[in-house]
Amino acid sequence: MSKLVYFDYCAAILLLILLVSTIFRKMTKGRLNRLFLVMVAVSLIAVGADIWAINLDNMGVGNRTGKYITHVMYLFFHGLVPPLYIVYLVAQTDTWHRLYKSVWMKLLLLFPYGIVTMVMVLNFHFHNLFYLDAKDTYTRGPLFFILYISAVYYIIMGIIYLCKYRQLFSKRRFFALLSLFPLMVVAVVIQYFRPEYVVEMFAQVSALTFISMMVQRPEEIIDTTTGLGKFSAYTADMRRTFQNHKNIQIILINIINYQSLRDMLGYEGIDELLQKVAVLLEGINKSQHSNAELYYLGSGKFRFVIEESFFKRTELTAQTINEALKADFMLNGTEINLVSCVCVAKCPQDIQDVESLLAFGNDLNNQHYNGEVFYAAEIYKPDYYNLMKDINHILERAISEKKFEIYYQPIYSISEKRFNSAEALLRLKDEKYGFISPEIFIPAAEKSGSIHKIGHYVLEEVCRFISSEEFQRLNLDYIEVNLSVVQCMQSNLASEILKLLHQYKVQPSQINLEITETAASYAQKTMMKNLDCLTKAGIQFSLDDFGTGYSNMRRIASMPFHLIKLDKTFTNLEQNPKMRIVLENTIRMIKDMNMKIVAEGIETECLVRQFAELHCEYIQGYYYSRPIPRPEFVTFIEQAMEQG
Ligand code: C2E
Ligand code: MG
Ligand code: MG
């Protein structure tokens, strides 16, 4: 019986394509890729040995040693692929630590292949597996069935393992990983009954090709600039790690001055710089033997993920990275200085979920840079990140249960010696987290879109207050209402505000809308339309937090602001004497443009005096009053009026 070798030739061609494409697609880094590459290489050796063996068999009598060696090689390497595939599944499910720790799992994995190898060794003497008969023909021995039992064993083990971790995979990945098993079963059955059809390797290689196309996809996991794992791979890997309760340590590396470097170097330059940083980090990973998985998440954020058996290396690796990043990088003859923040986080001790890990990683940029390595154990605030995880839910509940409240902070007019206005500030008290700062919930509401409902609520409450009888008694000129940038970009904002004014019979001059400097910097078409329409209707605008952004004078001049609110940061006059000169000239310029000034965040009498001397018209701050609920605010103003 002569065997058909063509299936093996096809398998060999497929394997060569796989090998070359895997290397060219740079899918060689990381445990998963290495394992896949090992499977391809082992399959290639098995196919090579099989082709050789079949050709020798088909030549007929003679060359006994060659036949014997090639058949043993084929059986050995062919039988190695199923256990390797189980190891690959372990890596896919990120349950390596379980295999590593459990003797039972190792035994279960190695036992059948161990038996097969033993029988193979003993076959030299006993010829139980196969032998060459009198005509030098390859003939199966009485224990040949062990190979099939081993194959069936691994097939069942693989299916059970995959099903157990089903929830870790998308449908596409799950079925691609499963494909090896039915293909193997069909091939084994065919080859068992019709040994001349040598299809087992072809089936195995077809499944590997399928997996390569569906699972080993570089565009999904590799960042093309740095060659490191990308953001989606990081989140998927970390999600799996947390689900499997695996211990890891992460070195988070954020290049804090990434934005300015990108502006300075341009897209090509920054890519070159990132490549240099990636090479440096890979070098440190090698020299420190920390065996970490490396990721680049974008915006100058790199991550080193270290497994338990290499925890000893974490500390030194973090220190080495921190020092190495302080050195200058040469780029086209220019010295580039990185400002980077390096932080070690132990998971799950410090951080217990992916969302908090990502948020913490982003917030690292706001850490006060001191050149030292940070530790999440010292700077991570779990309450804050738990709140951030819950924030959308909290906002929805607050809207539906009407839990928001408006507080008012009085604003004092120096020339008129009375409180002439107030700022409406939103407050949210949650049962679980207590008072939540608007600095936290406003940005979250902007992201989720709930700011529109919240903004409407604030405007309506303020209009209701202005139209009330008690407001008439207070002799206030207007109430200032904060507008968020997202609200300004809402096309029906102007009509909505005018409708509310009409509904509550509020004069446009009784409302003053505050826009922050950063919001004003967008100066987008819809926003300008809104501003224009509202200004024409008689509503005045203030520029809030002036001094915190770029403080662009041209923008101030081109937008219809009536008031400029100097940010709290201007109150640190003692700390920097030059600041006073900046302030004096800024105030003069603003006044020359016919705008009035509110000094915000004034906490002391001394500051009131200083800002009065600088001819600021209005003062707002804790010195007079904190933001207070409406009834207290009414009493506060009434008492102030009585005291004259
Ligand atoms: P903002 O508009 O600049 O409001 C002034 C902030 O400074 C308020 O913080 C106020 O409590 C605080 N403040 C006032 N006087 C002093 C002082 O003497 N010392 C210090 N240290 N702080 C003082 P708050 O209420 O936490 O609000 C923070 C920010 O949240 C506001 O800054 C505003 O941008 C935003 N916000 C508040 N309510 C609303 C709202 O209804 N809508 C929108 N879009 N944003 C709001
Ligand atoms: Mg404000
Ligand atoms: Mg402000």
XYZ file of C-alpha atoms and ligand atoms in Angstrom:
692
model
C 0.000 0.000 0.000
C 1.562 3.254 -1.016
C 0.659 6.348 1.034
C -0.525 9.644 -0.426
C 1.994 12.269 0.566
C 0.224 15.229 -1.070
C -1.721 16.226 2.037
C 1.598 16.552 3.854
C 3.042 18.712 1.089
C 0.047 21.054 1.430
C 0.494 21.079 5.208
C 4.193 21.924 4.801
C 3.423 24.826 2.443
C 0.766 26.160 4.814
C 3.172 25.910 7.741
C 5.915 27.764 5.875
C 3.436 30.543 5.025
C 2.338 30.648 8.674
C 5.918 30.790 9.912
C 6.957 33.576 7.561
C 3.779 35.619 8.095
C 4.020 35.243 11.879
C 7.578 36.547 11.826
C 6.803 39.348 9.343
C 3.757 40.420 11.312
C 6.069 40.692 14.352
C 3.940 38.183 16.239
C 6.959 36.817 18.055
C 6.812 38.667 21.365
C 4.901 37.555 24.419
C 4.085 34.092 25.703
C 1.065 33.522 23.474
C 2.912 34.371 20.295
C 5.934 32.328 21.281
C 3.741 29.310 22.019
C 1.982 29.643 18.698
C 5.329 29.864 16.961
C 6.539 26.744 18.810
C 3.414 24.850 17.663
C 4.071 25.905 14.076
C 7.737 24.888 14.321
C 6.945 21.514 15.937
C 4.280 20.833 13.292
C 6.793 21.711 10.578
C 9.302 19.185 11.948
C 6.531 16.561 12.194
C 5.412 17.177 8.602
C 9.007 17.122 7.369
C 9.641 13.820 9.132
C 6.368 12.386 7.789
C 7.146 13.352 4.189
C 10.573 11.844 4.499
C 9.209 8.673 6.130
C 6.496 8.209 3.496
C 8.956 8.691 0.674
C 11.279 6.112 2.200
C 8.291 3.749 2.725
C 7.193 4.190 -0.861
C 10.696 3.255 -2.073
C 10.189 -0.293 -0.741
C 12.868 -2.566 0.699
C 15.989 -1.105 2.367
C 17.075 1.919 4.439
C 15.716 0.492 7.703
C 17.504 2.999 9.972
C 16.256 6.009 7.980
C 12.712 4.659 8.061
C 12.889 3.946 11.769
C 14.269 7.384 12.692
C 11.836 9.362 10.516
C 8.791 7.466 11.827
C 9.860 7.963 15.446
C 10.480 11.648 14.761
C 7.076 12.002 13.147
C 5.247 10.254 15.985
C 7.158 12.172 18.643
C 6.592 15.661 17.195
C 3.085 14.976 15.914
C 2.061 13.753 19.369
C 3.613 16.834 20.980
C 1.209 19.288 19.320
C -1.965 18.392 21.337
C -0.342 18.916 24.780
C 1.295 22.078 23.437
C -2.119 23.224 22.290
C -3.477 22.729 25.815
C -0.612 24.895 27.108
C -1.554 27.468 24.448
C -5.144 27.416 25.773
C -3.809 27.916 29.291
C -1.958 30.989 28.016
C -5.078 32.173 26.154
C -7.126 31.951 29.346
C -4.279 33.450 31.368
C -4.492 30.590 33.872
C -0.782 29.953 33.737
C -0.431 30.531 37.467
C -2.866 27.668 38.133
C -0.900 25.273 35.963
C 2.292 26.519 37.564
C 1.074 25.955 41.103
C -0.920 22.748 40.731
C 0.994 19.457 40.574
C -2.259 17.741 39.573
C -2.755 19.940 36.563
C 0.830 19.352 35.459
C 0.353 15.594 35.880
C -2.920 15.623 33.957
C -1.210 17.509 31.175
C 1.947 15.437 30.954
C 0.718 11.947 31.814
C -0.518 10.667 28.405
C 2.340 12.183 26.481
C 4.776 10.780 29.058
C 3.346 7.278 28.500
C 3.534 7.701 24.712
C 7.176 8.825 24.943
C 8.008 5.866 27.185
C 6.375 3.388 24.791
C 8.269 5.105 21.970
C 11.607 4.603 23.754
C 10.779 0.990 24.610
C 9.741 0.429 21.012
C 13.417 0.207 20.046
C 13.447 -3.095 21.876
C 9.863 -4.370 22.090
C 8.418 -3.043 18.797
C 5.007 -2.524 20.382
C 4.256 0.781 18.709
C 5.399 -0.021 15.197
C 7.983 -2.166 13.471
C 9.473 -2.756 10.058
C 8.448 -6.165 8.773
C 10.504 -8.592 6.712
C 9.961 -6.422 3.593
C 10.984 -3.301 5.547
C 7.407 -2.081 5.473
C 6.221 0.176 8.290
C 3.641 -1.777 10.312
C 1.607 -0.676 13.345
C 2.307 -2.617 16.551
C -0.173 -3.835 19.195
C 0.199 -0.678 21.330
C -0.289 1.757 18.441
C -3.760 2.510 19.767
C -2.085 4.362 22.704
C -1.360 7.226 20.324
C -5.069 7.509 19.564
C -6.044 7.309 23.211
C -3.566 10.101 23.941
C -5.052 12.213 21.115
C -8.627 11.627 22.333
C -7.547 12.434 25.895
C -6.137 15.833 24.843
C -9.154 16.568 22.669
C -11.503 16.024 25.639
C -9.216 17.967 27.988
C -9.043 20.884 25.534
C -12.813 21.013 25.032
C -13.449 20.944 28.791
C -10.848 23.665 29.382
C -12.243 25.910 26.664
C -15.826 25.477 27.863
C -14.800 26.200 31.453
C -13.380 29.583 30.414
C -15.969 30.241 27.708
C -16.852 33.678 29.128
C -13.322 34.939 28.523
C -13.678 34.663 24.753
C -15.731 36.328 22.088
C -17.732 33.917 19.923
C -15.232 34.260 17.083
C -12.247 33.400 19.275
C -14.051 30.578 21.031
C -15.031 28.766 17.835
C -11.640 29.371 16.233
C -9.892 27.826 19.240
C -12.362 24.959 19.262
C -11.865 24.213 15.555
C -8.765 22.087 16.128
C -10.742 19.379 17.897
C -13.396 18.396 15.318
C -10.780 18.622 12.577
C -8.493 16.306 14.549
C -11.301 13.825 15.231
C -12.242 13.613 11.558
C -8.596 13.206 10.501
C -7.844 10.586 13.158
C -10.887 8.528 12.116
C -9.977 8.742 8.416
C -6.348 7.835 9.019
C -7.186 5.022 11.423
C -9.388 3.219 8.918
C -7.602 4.318 5.726
C -3.900 4.697 6.685
C -2.959 5.496 3.072
C -4.745 8.890 3.446
C -2.186 10.780 5.528
C -4.485 13.666 6.545
C -3.771 14.170 10.249
C -1.072 16.796 9.806
C -3.105 18.583 7.161
C -6.085 18.796 9.541
C -3.911 20.036 12.384
C -2.235 22.667 10.234
C -5.582 23.827 8.795
C -6.779 24.495 12.339
C -3.565 26.383 13.155
C -4.059 28.515 10.036
C -7.631 29.219 11.077
C -6.458 30.219 14.572
C -3.757 32.410 13.082
C -6.385 34.265 11.051
C -9.050 34.509 13.732
C -7.113 34.708 16.997
C -3.491 35.646 16.393
C -4.413 38.975 14.807
C -1.659 41.571 15.220
C -3.940 44.478 14.315
C -5.980 43.634 17.407
C -3.139 43.374 19.856
C 0.021 45.039 18.591
C 0.690 48.750 18.488
C 2.232 49.434 15.098
C 4.514 52.257 16.269
C 6.175 50.577 19.231
C 5.592 46.892 18.473
C 4.261 46.498 22.040
C 0.812 45.286 23.098
C -1.833 47.917 22.453
C -4.581 49.396 24.629
C -7.243 46.813 23.698
C -4.816 43.960 24.433
C -3.953 45.530 27.794
C -7.585 45.901 28.868
C -8.464 42.370 27.692
C -5.424 40.868 29.438
C -6.026 42.796 32.651
C -9.730 41.874 32.657
C -8.760 38.194 32.399
C -6.133 38.616 35.121
C -8.640 40.101 37.558
C -11.258 37.482 36.702
C -8.752 34.701 37.366
C -7.698 36.296 40.686
C -4.130 36.283 39.507
C -1.384 38.224 41.280
C 0.496 40.672 39.114
C 2.576 43.791 39.552
C 2.357 46.601 37.058
C 4.882 49.327 36.439
C 2.912 52.240 35.035
C 4.985 54.692 33.022
C 3.380 57.933 31.872
C 5.269 60.506 29.842
C 3.697 63.571 31.387
C 4.965 66.059 28.802
C 3.732 63.873 25.912
C 1.329 66.503 24.545
C 3.905 69.264 24.377
C 6.493 66.885 22.890
C 3.983 65.887 20.217
C 3.277 69.531 19.426
C 6.995 70.194 19.242
C 8.127 67.099 17.320
C 5.093 66.486 15.109
C 3.573 63.051 14.474
C 6.652 61.542 12.821
C 9.020 62.838 15.477
C 6.906 61.623 18.375
C 6.627 58.176 16.759
C 10.395 58.001 16.530
C 10.700 59.030 20.164
C 8.130 56.443 21.274
C 10.032 53.758 19.371
C 13.201 54.746 21.223
C 11.408 54.576 24.563
C 9.953 51.160 23.632
C 13.414 49.846 22.715
C 14.798 51.196 25.989
C 12.024 49.536 28.012
C 12.478 46.232 26.197
C 16.201 46.435 26.912
C 15.514 46.984 30.621
C 13.032 44.099 30.612
C 15.780 41.848 29.245
C 18.636 43.117 31.393
C 16.552 42.975 34.585
C 15.136 39.539 33.684
C 11.706 40.752 34.758
C 10.019 38.779 31.965
C 7.267 41.391 31.754
C 4.590 41.830 29.091
C 4.969 45.326 27.660
C 2.147 47.533 26.424
C 1.834 50.960 24.872
C -1.612 52.440 25.511
C -1.214 55.661 23.536
C -0.664 59.274 24.733
C 2.750 58.441 26.206
C 1.518 55.671 28.506
C 3.559 52.459 28.786
C 2.816 49.477 31.014
C 5.072 46.672 32.317
C 3.088 43.701 33.599
C 5.122 41.349 35.772
C 4.013 37.871 36.878
C 4.290 36.445 40.370
C 7.435 34.397 39.834
C 9.323 37.581 38.864
C 8.022 39.879 41.612
C 11.531 40.089 43.080
C 12.557 42.044 39.981
C 9.778 44.678 40.098
C 11.366 47.161 42.490
C 14.731 47.305 40.749
C 13.120 47.343 37.300
C 10.940 50.340 38.273
C 13.961 52.205 39.668
C 16.000 51.413 36.540
C 13.193 52.641 34.258
C 12.783 55.812 36.312
C 16.501 56.622 36.080
C 16.779 55.658 32.405
C 13.907 57.943 31.408
C 15.596 60.909 33.073
C 18.458 60.693 30.569
C 18.213 62.759 27.380
C 16.954 61.182 24.175
C 18.699 62.236 20.985
C 16.336 62.860 18.090
C 17.765 64.243 14.832
C 20.556 65.896 16.758
C 18.198 67.481 19.305
C 18.221 66.558 22.973
C 14.737 65.626 24.139
C 13.856 65.700 27.793
C 11.105 63.413 29.021
C 9.171 64.115 32.175
C 7.828 60.746 33.175
C 5.949 59.384 36.099
C 6.733 55.798 37.117
C 4.441 53.980 39.534
C 4.302 50.436 40.876
C 0.843 48.931 41.427
C 0.275 45.535 43.009
C -2.875 43.801 41.861
C -5.215 42.810 43.364
C -3.846 44.162 46.702
C -3.826 47.815 45.561
C -6.305 47.857 42.664
C -9.072 45.310 42.094
C -10.626 46.021 38.713
C -9.787 47.154 35.196
C -11.832 50.368 35.232
C -10.076 51.633 38.368
C -6.704 50.556 36.979
C -7.278 52.536 33.772
C -8.610 55.588 35.601
C -5.704 55.484 38.053
C -3.288 55.213 35.124
C -4.777 58.348 33.553
C -4.781 60.298 36.796
C -1.073 59.591 37.333
C -0.363 62.558 35.059
C -1.777 64.826 37.761
C 0.583 63.540 40.470
C 2.978 66.117 41.750
C 6.193 65.123 39.941
C 9.111 64.573 42.306
C 11.403 62.358 40.239
C 10.862 59.336 42.510
C 9.013 56.080 41.814
C 5.419 56.229 43.097
C 3.595 53.361 44.787
C -0.110 52.797 44.251
C -0.323 51.571 47.863
C 0.456 55.150 48.919
C -1.387 57.255 46.358
C -4.335 55.175 45.153
C -7.622 56.291 46.721
C -10.049 53.362 46.390
C -13.085 55.422 47.475
C -12.558 57.889 44.674
C -12.275 55.183 42.012
C -15.260 53.289 43.393
C -17.200 56.524 43.142
C -15.997 57.053 39.571
C -17.176 53.551 38.665
C -20.589 54.311 40.119
C -20.897 57.904 38.986
C -23.212 57.403 36.008
C -25.563 55.341 38.111
C -25.446 57.942 40.898
C -26.243 60.721 38.403
C -29.174 58.830 36.898
C -30.562 58.175 40.374
C -30.053 61.797 41.406
C -31.927 63.003 38.323
C -34.853 60.614 38.714
C -35.119 61.110 42.505
C -34.513 64.875 42.246
C -31.571 64.785 44.637
C -29.722 67.795 43.281
C -29.817 71.024 45.213
C -28.751 74.540 44.316
C -26.587 76.495 46.727
C -25.943 80.209 46.364
C -22.731 82.074 47.079
C -23.105 85.839 47.540
C -20.961 88.252 45.528
C -20.041 91.599 47.055
C -19.887 94.854 45.122
C -17.104 97.046 46.520
C -18.327 100.309 45.022
C -21.951 99.795 46.081
C -20.979 98.268 49.451
C -23.643 95.580 49.177
C -24.181 92.055 47.887
C -25.378 92.714 44.383
C -25.458 89.170 43.002
C -24.785 85.486 43.692
C -23.480 82.411 41.956
C -25.676 79.306 41.750
C -23.618 76.201 42.508
C -24.932 72.699 42.187
C -24.746 70.237 45.065
C -25.251 66.480 45.087
C -25.507 64.417 48.240
C -25.437 60.673 47.800
C -26.473 58.204 50.516
C -23.307 56.169 50.095
C -20.663 58.749 49.194
C -21.999 61.870 50.925
C -21.404 65.227 49.186
C -19.882 64.725 45.757
C -17.933 67.658 44.352
C -19.249 69.215 41.133
C -15.658 69.018 39.900
C -16.224 65.235 39.831
C -19.828 64.898 38.742
C -19.985 67.711 36.156
C -17.246 66.210 33.918
C -18.903 62.774 34.323
C -22.280 64.252 33.363
C -20.659 65.911 30.352
C -19.312 62.553 29.226
C -22.558 60.665 29.743
C -24.741 63.453 28.275
C -26.800 63.832 31.452
C -25.433 67.398 31.731
C -28.325 68.572 29.521
C -30.948 67.452 32.022
C -28.855 68.680 34.943
C -28.184 72.043 33.279
C -31.896 72.455 32.573
C -32.676 71.707 36.216
C -30.199 74.372 37.413
C -31.604 77.013 35.060
C -35.183 76.191 35.992
C -34.455 76.291 39.740
C -32.647 79.629 39.383
C -35.539 81.069 37.328
C -37.988 79.812 39.938
C -35.961 81.544 42.648
C -35.692 84.803 40.710
C -39.438 84.841 40.075
C -40.204 84.247 43.760
C -41.337 87.024 46.065
C -38.470 86.550 48.498
C -35.978 87.239 45.700
C -37.568 90.669 45.104
C -36.808 91.569 48.727
C -33.102 90.787 48.353
C -32.411 93.590 45.883
C -30.028 91.424 43.819
C -29.187 92.430 40.252
C -28.700 88.952 38.820
C -27.780 85.333 39.534
C -24.772 83.771 37.859
C -25.306 80.324 36.383
C -22.454 78.068 35.215
C -22.736 76.657 31.699
C -20.691 73.638 30.787
C -18.938 73.378 27.438
C -21.219 70.537 26.345
C -24.278 72.684 27.050
C -22.815 75.515 24.967
C -22.552 73.166 22.012
C -26.178 72.109 22.241
C -27.973 73.695 19.277
C -31.234 74.442 21.123
C -29.581 75.922 24.235
C -30.534 79.518 23.466
C -34.188 78.730 22.729
C -34.403 76.550 25.842
C -33.065 79.327 28.088
C -35.324 81.973 26.520
C -38.309 79.674 26.958
C -37.540 79.271 30.674
C -37.130 83.034 31.138
C -40.483 83.553 29.465
C -42.169 80.807 31.504
C -40.973 82.242 34.848
C -41.225 85.894 33.756
C -37.538 86.485 34.433
C -35.794 89.473 32.813
C -32.741 88.533 30.707
C -30.682 90.988 32.769
C -31.432 88.944 35.910
C -29.391 85.994 34.617
C -25.681 85.993 33.961
C -24.196 82.940 32.289
C -20.660 81.799 33.191
C -18.456 80.061 30.677
C -15.052 78.751 31.694
C -11.908 79.756 29.904
C -11.383 76.247 28.531
C -14.965 76.120 27.244
C -14.490 79.497 25.568
C -11.345 78.192 23.856
C -13.473 75.822 21.758
C -15.302 78.831 20.219
C -17.132 76.408 17.988
C -19.860 77.473 15.526
C -22.902 76.276 17.523
C -21.485 77.813 20.675
C -20.921 81.184 18.988
C -24.476 81.070 17.602
C -25.846 80.404 21.104
C -23.789 83.230 22.587
C -24.844 85.600 19.849
C -28.539 84.772 20.166
C -28.551 85.059 23.967
C -26.553 88.303 23.945
C -29.031 89.801 21.482
C -31.829 88.757 23.855
C -30.125 90.797 26.600
C -28.386 88.046 28.616
C -24.871 88.846 29.792
C -21.915 86.491 29.980
C -18.992 86.051 32.371
C -15.686 84.391 31.679
C -15.106 81.990 34.586
C -11.795 80.781 36.026
C -9.777 83.335 34.076
C -6.069 82.629 34.549
C -6.290 78.842 34.590
C -6.046 78.306 30.834
C -4.019 80.129 28.211
C -5.719 83.432 29.144
C -5.881 84.449 25.528
C -6.591 88.190 25.385
C -7.705 88.048 21.757
C -10.436 85.617 22.713
C -11.631 87.867 25.515
C -11.737 90.769 23.099
C -13.685 88.851 20.460
C -16.327 87.286 22.721
C -19.222 89.107 24.354
C -18.116 88.967 28.003
C -19.457 91.463 30.469
C -17.617 90.126 33.509
C -14.254 88.433 33.963
C -13.910 86.175 37.003
C -10.297 85.965 38.171
C -9.522 82.452 39.331
C -8.531 81.562 42.902
C -4.941 80.985 41.748
C -4.509 84.775 41.549
C -4.948 84.972 45.312
C -1.431 83.559 45.914
C 0.052 87.023 45.597
C 2.617 86.634 48.385
C 4.141 83.501 46.911
C 5.292 85.172 43.736
C 5.863 88.959 43.684
C 5.885 88.993 39.868
C 2.320 87.702 40.009
C 1.193 91.077 41.274
C 2.633 92.773 38.187
C 0.834 90.246 35.966
C -2.369 90.811 37.885
C -2.163 94.625 37.807
C -1.625 94.679 34.062
C -4.264 92.024 33.400
C -6.817 94.007 35.392
C -5.910 97.203 33.547
C -6.312 95.522 30.171
C -9.674 94.025 31.122
C -10.915 97.375 32.347
C -9.726 99.133 29.206
C -11.948 96.692 27.329
C -14.913 97.895 29.402
C -15.383 94.680 31.321
C -15.871 94.304 35.035
C -13.915 92.000 37.333
C -14.935 89.509 40.018
C -12.157 88.210 42.263
C -12.976 84.587 43.163
C -11.801 82.527 46.127
C -11.224 85.446 48.496
C -10.847 84.065 51.991
C -9.259 86.860 54.029
C -9.849 90.515 54.771
C -6.317 91.249 53.601
C -7.134 89.834 50.164
C -10.370 91.844 50.013
C -8.309 94.971 50.613
C -5.659 94.045 48.054
C -8.196 93.328 45.303
C -10.144 96.472 46.177
C -6.909 98.461 45.805
C -6.479 96.865 42.400
C -9.925 98.240 41.505
C -11.753 94.930 41.169
C -15.454 95.673 41.263
C -16.719 92.477 42.894
C -15.506 89.973 45.479
C -16.668 86.377 45.914
C -15.304 83.976 48.488
C -15.442 82.282 51.842
C -14.512 85.582 53.497
C -18.137 86.641 53.028
C -19.852 83.294 52.807
C -19.517 79.762 51.507
C -22.150 78.597 49.005
C -25.288 77.987 51.125
C -28.796 76.542 50.556
C -31.504 78.932 49.336
C -33.247 79.582 52.715
C -29.931 80.320 54.460
C -28.877 82.502 51.548
C -32.084 84.540 51.793
C -31.547 85.036 55.535
C -27.880 85.918 54.948
C -28.692 88.674 52.445
C -31.607 90.006 54.525
C -29.357 90.273 57.574
C -26.632 91.972 55.514
C -29.223 94.479 54.258
C -30.375 95.171 57.813
C -26.805 95.768 58.964
C -26.518 98.179 56.053
P -16.654 77.822 39.715
O -17.762 78.165 38.804
O -15.361 78.525 39.508
O -17.185 78.027 41.172
C -16.430 78.529 42.213
C -15.925 77.441 43.073
O -15.043 77.976 44.025
C -17.041 76.745 43.855
O -16.673 75.395 44.015
C -16.966 77.465 45.178
O -17.490 76.694 46.261
C -15.489 77.649 45.326
N -15.173 78.795 46.189
C -15.872 79.910 46.359
N -15.242 80.712 47.223
C -14.109 80.081 47.600
C -13.035 80.412 48.504
O -12.988 81.468 49.135
N -12.035 79.501 48.618
C -12.040 78.353 47.954
N -11.036 77.517 48.132
N -13.043 77.991 47.107
C -14.059 78.871 46.930
P -17.687 74.242 43.765
O -19.044 74.626 44.234
O -17.068 73.007 44.308
O -17.769 74.172 42.206
C -16.695 73.782 41.473
C -16.929 73.984 40.019
O -17.948 73.120 39.541
C -17.432 75.375 39.670
O -16.344 76.242 39.633
C -18.073 75.165 38.346
O -17.109 75.147 37.320
C -18.632 73.749 38.500
N -20.073 73.874 38.815
C -20.704 74.056 39.975
N -22.038 74.115 39.792
C -22.239 73.988 38.464
C -23.418 73.984 37.625
O -24.557 74.165 38.056
N -23.226 73.802 36.276
C -21.991 73.633 35.747
N -21.871 73.458 34.423
N -20.871 73.652 36.489
C -21.003 73.824 37.829
Mg -18.508 79.683 38.167
Mg -14.584 80.054 38.930
